[in-house]
PDB file of C-alpha atoms in Angstrom:
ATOM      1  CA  UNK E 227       0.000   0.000   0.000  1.00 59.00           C
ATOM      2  CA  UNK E 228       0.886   3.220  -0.924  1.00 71.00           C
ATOM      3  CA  UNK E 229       2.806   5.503   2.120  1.00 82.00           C
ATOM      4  CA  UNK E 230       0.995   8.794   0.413  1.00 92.00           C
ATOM      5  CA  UNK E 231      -1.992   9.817   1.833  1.00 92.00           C
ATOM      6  CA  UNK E 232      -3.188  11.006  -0.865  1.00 94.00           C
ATOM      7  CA  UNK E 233      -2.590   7.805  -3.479  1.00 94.00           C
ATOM      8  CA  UNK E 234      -3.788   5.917  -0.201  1.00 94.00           C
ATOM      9  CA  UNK E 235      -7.255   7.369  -0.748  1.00 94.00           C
ATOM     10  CA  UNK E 236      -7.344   7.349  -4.556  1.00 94.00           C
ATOM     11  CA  UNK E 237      -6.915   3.497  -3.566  1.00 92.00           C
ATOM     12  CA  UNK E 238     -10.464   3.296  -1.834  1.00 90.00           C
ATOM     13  CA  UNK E 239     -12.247   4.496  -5.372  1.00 91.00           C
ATOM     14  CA  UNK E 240      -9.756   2.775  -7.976  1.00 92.00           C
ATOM     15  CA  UNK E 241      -7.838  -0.529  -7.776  1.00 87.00           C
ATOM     16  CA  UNK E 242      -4.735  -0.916  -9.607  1.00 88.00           C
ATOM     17  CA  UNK E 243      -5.076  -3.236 -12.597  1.00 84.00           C
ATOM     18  CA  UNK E 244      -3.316  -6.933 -12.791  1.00 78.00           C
ATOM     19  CA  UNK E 245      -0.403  -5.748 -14.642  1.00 76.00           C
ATOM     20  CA  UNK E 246       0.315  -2.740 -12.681  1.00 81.00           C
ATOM     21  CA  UNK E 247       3.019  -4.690  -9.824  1.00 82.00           C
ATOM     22  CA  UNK E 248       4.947  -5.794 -13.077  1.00 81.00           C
ATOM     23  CA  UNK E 249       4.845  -2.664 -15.276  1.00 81.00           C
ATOM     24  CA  UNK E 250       4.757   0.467 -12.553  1.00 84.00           C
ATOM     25  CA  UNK E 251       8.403  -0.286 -10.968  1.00 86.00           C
ATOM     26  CA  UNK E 252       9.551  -0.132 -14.700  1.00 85.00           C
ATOM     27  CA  UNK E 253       7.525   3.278 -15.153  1.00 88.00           C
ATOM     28  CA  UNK E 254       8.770   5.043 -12.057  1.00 90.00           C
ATOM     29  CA  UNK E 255      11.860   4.276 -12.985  1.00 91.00           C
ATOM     30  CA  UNK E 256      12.100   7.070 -15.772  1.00 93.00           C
ATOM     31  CA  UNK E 257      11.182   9.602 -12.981  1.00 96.00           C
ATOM     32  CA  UNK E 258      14.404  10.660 -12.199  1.00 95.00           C
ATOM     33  CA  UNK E 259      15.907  11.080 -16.000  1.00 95.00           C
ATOM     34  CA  UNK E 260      12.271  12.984 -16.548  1.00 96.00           C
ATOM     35  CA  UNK E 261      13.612  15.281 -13.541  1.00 97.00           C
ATOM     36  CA  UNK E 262      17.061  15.634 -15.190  1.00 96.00           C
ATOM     37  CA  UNK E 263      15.578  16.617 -18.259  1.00 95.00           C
ATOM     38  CA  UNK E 264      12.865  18.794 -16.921  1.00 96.00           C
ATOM     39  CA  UNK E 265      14.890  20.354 -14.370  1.00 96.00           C
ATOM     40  CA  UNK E 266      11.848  19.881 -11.408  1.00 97.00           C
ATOM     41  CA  UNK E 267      11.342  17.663  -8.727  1.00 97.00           C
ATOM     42  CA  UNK E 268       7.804  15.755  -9.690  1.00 98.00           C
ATOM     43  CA  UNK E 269       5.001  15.956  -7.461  1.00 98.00           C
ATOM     44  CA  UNK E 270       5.377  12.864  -4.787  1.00 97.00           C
ATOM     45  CA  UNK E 271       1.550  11.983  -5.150  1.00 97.00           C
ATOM     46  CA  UNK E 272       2.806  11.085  -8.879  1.00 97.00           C
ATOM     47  CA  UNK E 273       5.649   9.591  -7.513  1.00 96.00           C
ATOM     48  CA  UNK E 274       3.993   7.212  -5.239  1.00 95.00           C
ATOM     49  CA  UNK E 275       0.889   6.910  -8.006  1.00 95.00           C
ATOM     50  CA  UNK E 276       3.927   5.779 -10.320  1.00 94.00           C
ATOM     51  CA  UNK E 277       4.672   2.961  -7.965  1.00 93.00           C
ATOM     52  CA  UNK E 278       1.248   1.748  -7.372  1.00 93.00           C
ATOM     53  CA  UNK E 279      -0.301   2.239 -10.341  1.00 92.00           C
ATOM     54  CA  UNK E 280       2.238   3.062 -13.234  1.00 91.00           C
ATOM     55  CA  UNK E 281       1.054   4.397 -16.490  1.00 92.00           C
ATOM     56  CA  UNK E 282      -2.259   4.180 -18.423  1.00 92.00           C
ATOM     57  CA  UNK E 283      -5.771   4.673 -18.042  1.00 91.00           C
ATOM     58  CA  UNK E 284      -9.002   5.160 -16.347  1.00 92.00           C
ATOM     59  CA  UNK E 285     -11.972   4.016 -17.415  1.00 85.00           C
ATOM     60  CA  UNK E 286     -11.052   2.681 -21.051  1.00 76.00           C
ATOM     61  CA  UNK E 287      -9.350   5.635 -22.408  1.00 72.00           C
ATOM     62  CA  UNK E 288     -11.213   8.389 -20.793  1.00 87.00           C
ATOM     63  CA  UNK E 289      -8.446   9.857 -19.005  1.00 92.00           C
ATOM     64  CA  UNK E 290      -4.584   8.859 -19.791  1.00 93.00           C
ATOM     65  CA  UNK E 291      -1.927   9.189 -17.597  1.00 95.00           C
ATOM     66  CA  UNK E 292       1.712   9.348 -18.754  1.00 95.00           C
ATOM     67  CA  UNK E 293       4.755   7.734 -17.500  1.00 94.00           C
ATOM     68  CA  UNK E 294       7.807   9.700 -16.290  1.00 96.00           C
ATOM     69  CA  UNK E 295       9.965   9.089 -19.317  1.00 95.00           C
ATOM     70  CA  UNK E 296       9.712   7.323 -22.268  1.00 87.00           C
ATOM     71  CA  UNK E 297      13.382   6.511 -24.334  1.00 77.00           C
ATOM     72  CA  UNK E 298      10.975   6.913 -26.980  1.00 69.00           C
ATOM     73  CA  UNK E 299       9.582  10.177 -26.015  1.00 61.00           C
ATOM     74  CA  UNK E 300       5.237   9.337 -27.293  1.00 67.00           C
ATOM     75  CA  UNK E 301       3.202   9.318 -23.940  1.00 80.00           C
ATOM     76  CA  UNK E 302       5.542  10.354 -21.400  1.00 94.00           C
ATOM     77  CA  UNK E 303       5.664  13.323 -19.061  1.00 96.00           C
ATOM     78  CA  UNK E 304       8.966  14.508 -21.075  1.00 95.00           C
ATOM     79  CA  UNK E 305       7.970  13.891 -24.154  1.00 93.00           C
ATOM     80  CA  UNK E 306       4.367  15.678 -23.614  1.00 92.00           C
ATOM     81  CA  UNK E 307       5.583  18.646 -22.129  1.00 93.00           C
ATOM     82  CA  UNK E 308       8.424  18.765 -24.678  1.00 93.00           C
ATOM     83  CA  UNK E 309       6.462  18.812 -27.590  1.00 91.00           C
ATOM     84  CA  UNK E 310       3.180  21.313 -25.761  1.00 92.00           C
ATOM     85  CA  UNK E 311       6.152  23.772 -25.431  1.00 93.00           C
ATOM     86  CA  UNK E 312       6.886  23.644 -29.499  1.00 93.00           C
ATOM     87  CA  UNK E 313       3.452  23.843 -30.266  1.00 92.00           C
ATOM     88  CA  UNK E 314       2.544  26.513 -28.071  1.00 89.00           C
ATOM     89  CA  UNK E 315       3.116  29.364 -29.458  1.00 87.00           C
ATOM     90  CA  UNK E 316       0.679  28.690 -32.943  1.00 87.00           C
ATOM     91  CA  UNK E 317      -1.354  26.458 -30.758  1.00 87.00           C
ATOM     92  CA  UNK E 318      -2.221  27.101 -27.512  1.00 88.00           C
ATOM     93  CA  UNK E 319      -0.664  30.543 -25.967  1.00 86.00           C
ATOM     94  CA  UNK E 320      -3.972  32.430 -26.753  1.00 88.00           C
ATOM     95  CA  UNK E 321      -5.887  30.123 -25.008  1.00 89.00           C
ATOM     96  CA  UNK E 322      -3.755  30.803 -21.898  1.00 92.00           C
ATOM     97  CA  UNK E 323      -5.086  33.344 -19.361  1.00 92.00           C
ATOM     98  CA  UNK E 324      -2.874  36.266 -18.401  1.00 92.00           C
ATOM     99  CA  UNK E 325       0.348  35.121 -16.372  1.00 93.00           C
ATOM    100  CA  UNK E 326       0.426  31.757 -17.430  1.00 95.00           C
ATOM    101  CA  UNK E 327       2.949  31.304 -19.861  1.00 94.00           C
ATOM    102  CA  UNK E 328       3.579  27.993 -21.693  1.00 94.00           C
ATOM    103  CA  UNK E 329       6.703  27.190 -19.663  1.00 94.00           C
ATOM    104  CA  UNK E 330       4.553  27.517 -16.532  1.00 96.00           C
ATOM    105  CA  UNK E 331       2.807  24.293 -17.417  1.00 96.00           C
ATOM    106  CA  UNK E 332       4.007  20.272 -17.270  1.00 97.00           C
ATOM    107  CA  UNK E 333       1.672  18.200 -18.919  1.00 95.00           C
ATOM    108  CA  UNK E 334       1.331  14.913 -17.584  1.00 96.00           C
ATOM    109  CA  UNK E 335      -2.396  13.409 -19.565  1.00 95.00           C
ATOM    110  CA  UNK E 336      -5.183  14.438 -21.819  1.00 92.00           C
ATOM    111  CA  UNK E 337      -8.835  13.278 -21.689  1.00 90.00           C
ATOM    112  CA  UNK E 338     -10.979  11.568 -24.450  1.00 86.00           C
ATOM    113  CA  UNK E 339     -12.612  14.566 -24.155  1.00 83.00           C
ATOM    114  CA  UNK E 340      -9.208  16.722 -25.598  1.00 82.00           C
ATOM    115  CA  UNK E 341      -8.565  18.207 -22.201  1.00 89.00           C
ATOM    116  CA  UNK E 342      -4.940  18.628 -22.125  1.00 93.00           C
ATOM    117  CA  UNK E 343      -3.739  18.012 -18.187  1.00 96.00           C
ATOM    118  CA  UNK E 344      -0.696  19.599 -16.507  1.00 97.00           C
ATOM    119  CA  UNK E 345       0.895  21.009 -13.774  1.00 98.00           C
ATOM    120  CA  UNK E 346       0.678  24.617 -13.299  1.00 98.00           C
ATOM    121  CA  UNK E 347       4.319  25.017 -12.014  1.00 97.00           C
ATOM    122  CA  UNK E 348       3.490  28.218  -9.324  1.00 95.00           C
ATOM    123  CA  UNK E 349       6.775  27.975  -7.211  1.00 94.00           C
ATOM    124  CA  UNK E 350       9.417  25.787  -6.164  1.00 94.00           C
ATOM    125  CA  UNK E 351       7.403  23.060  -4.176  1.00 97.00           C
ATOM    126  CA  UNK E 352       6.046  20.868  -6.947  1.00 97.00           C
ATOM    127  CA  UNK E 353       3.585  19.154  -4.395  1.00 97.00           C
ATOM    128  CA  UNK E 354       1.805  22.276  -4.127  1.00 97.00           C
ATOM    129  CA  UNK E 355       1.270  22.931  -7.619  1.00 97.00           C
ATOM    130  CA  UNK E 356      -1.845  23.033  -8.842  1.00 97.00           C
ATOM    131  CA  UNK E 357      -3.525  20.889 -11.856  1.00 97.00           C
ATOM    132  CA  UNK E 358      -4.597  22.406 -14.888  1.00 96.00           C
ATOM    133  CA  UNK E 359      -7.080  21.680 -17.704  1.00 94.00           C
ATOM    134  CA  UNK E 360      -6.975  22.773 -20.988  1.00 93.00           C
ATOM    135  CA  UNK E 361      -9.907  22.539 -23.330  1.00 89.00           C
ATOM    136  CA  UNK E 362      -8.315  22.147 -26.829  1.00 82.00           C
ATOM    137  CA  UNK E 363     -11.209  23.388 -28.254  1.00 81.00           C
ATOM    138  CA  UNK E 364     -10.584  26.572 -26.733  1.00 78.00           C
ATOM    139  CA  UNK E 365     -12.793  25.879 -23.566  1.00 77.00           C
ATOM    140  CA  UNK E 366     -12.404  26.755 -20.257  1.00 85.00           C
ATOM    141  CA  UNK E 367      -8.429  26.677 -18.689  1.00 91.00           C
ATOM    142  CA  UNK E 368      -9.532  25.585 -15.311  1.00 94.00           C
ATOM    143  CA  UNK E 369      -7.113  25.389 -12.097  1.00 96.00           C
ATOM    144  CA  UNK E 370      -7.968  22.274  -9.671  1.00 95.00           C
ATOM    145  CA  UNK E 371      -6.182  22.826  -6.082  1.00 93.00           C
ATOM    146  CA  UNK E 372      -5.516  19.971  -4.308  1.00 90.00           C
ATOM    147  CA  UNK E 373      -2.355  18.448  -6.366  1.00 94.00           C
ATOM    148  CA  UNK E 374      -2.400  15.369  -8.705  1.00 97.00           C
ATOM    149  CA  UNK E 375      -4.137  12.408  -6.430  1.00 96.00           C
ATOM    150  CA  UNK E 376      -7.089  14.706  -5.197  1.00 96.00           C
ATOM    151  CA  UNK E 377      -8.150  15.911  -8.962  1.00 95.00           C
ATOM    152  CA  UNK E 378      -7.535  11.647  -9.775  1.00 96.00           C
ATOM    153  CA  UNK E 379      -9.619  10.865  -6.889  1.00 95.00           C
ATOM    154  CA  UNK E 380     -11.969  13.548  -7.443  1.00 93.00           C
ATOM    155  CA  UNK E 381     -12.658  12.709 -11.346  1.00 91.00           C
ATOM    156  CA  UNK E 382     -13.304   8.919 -10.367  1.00 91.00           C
ATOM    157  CA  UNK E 383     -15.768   9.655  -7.499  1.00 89.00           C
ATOM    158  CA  UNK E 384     -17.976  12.171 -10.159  1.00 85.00           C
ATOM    159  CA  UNK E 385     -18.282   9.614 -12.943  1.00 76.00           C
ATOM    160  CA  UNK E 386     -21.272   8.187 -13.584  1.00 68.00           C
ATOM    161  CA  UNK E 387     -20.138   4.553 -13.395  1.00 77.00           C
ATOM    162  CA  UNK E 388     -17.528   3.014 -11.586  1.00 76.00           C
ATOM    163  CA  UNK E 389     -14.369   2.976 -13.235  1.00 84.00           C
ATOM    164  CA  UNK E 390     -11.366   1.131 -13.196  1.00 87.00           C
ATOM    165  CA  UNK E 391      -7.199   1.473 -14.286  1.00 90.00           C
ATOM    166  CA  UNK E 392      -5.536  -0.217 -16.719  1.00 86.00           C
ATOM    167  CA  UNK E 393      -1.512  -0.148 -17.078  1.00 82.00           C
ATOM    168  CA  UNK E 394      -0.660   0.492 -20.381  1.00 84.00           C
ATOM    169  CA  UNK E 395       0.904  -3.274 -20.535  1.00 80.00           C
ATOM    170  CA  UNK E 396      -2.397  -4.602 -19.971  1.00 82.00           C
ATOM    171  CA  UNK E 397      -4.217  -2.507 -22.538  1.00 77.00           C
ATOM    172  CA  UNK E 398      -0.958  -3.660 -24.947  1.00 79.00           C
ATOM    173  CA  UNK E 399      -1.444  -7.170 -24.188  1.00 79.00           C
ATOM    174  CA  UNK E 400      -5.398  -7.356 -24.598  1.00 82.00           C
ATOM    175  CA  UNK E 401      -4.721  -5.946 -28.297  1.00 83.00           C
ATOM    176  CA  UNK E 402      -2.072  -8.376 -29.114  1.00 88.00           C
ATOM    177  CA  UNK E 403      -4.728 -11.147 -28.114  1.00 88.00           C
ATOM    178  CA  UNK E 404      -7.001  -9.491 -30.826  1.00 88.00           C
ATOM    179  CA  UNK E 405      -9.353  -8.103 -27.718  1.00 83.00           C
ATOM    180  CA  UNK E 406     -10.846  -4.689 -27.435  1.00 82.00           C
ATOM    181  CA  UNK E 407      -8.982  -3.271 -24.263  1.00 78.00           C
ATOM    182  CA  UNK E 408     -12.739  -1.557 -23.137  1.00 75.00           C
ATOM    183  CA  UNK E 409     -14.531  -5.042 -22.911  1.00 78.00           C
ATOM    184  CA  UNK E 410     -12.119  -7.350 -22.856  1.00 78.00           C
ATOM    185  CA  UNK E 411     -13.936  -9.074 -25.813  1.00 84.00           C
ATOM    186  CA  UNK E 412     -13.110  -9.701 -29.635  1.00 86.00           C
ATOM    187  CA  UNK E 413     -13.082  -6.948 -31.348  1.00 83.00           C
ATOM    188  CA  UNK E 414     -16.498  -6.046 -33.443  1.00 77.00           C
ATOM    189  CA  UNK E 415     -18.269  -8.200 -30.555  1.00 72.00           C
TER     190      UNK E 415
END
């Protein structure tokens, strides 16, 4: 069980899927290259999430949630934030209120519903940062207090049906067995 209070009551509303003990030491692993790289200190509640949970999902792909570091670069904290700060500045700086600048913001998942998620980087104490939410679309850029587990534990608790996490290796695996990760059933079925 999880020593962070926080992750220790995201627990009570979303188990950690079957592949998450094999796959989340190998995720939280890239945290401290992502740190290098990023020059920050990542939230602990992400930290300890990391080594619970690692990467993936909740509830199918409704709400993705990005490793530390990636070689690869693709879904990882680095590589996200990395490529938000190229595109910024034709994409997304006008949808940014005043004082937030693109460099203010780490993101670390999106939402089916194109809700870009980050960290609003407000000082040096990343476990007081708040989370972020980008509409795409140009909606609302809306500030959740609380730090990364609460707004997790908080978007869980508000859906409509229970939900449930699946590590990336899992979702990887059900495809490679010709199943749709969502249902767990043949595709088409």
């Amino acid at each position: 069980m999880s020593s962070h209070p926080g992750v220790r009551a995201l627990l009570g509303v979303l188990a950690p899927c079957r592949r998450s003990s094999e796959g989340a030491p190998l995720d939280v692993a890239g945290a401290a290259e992502a740190e290098r790289r990023l020059g920050i200190r990542l939230p602990s509640d992400y930290i300890a999430f990391m080594e619970t949970y690692g990467a993936g999902s909740i509830g199918g792909d409704s709400l993705l949630i990005a490793a530390p570091y990636s070689a690869s670069g693709g879904n990882s904290v680095v590589g996200m934030a990395e490529l938000f700060w190229e595109q910024a500045p034709e994409h997304y700086s006008h949808l940014l209120p005043a004082g937030v600048s693109a460099d203010m913001l780490i993101r670390w998942g999106f939402t089916e519903d194109c809700a870009h998620l980050f960290w609003l980087m407000t000082g040096e104490d990343s476990d007081a940062w708040p989370i972020v939410e980008l509409q795409e679309d140009g909606g609302p850029f809306t500030v959740h207090g609380g730090g990364f587990a609460d707004y997790l534990r908080a978007w869980c608790t508000t859906a409509a049906e229970t939900l449930e996490f699946m590590h990336w290796r899992e979702h990887d695996h059900l495809v490679e067995q010709g199943l749709n990760p969502s249902t767990g059933l043949p595709w088409g079925v």
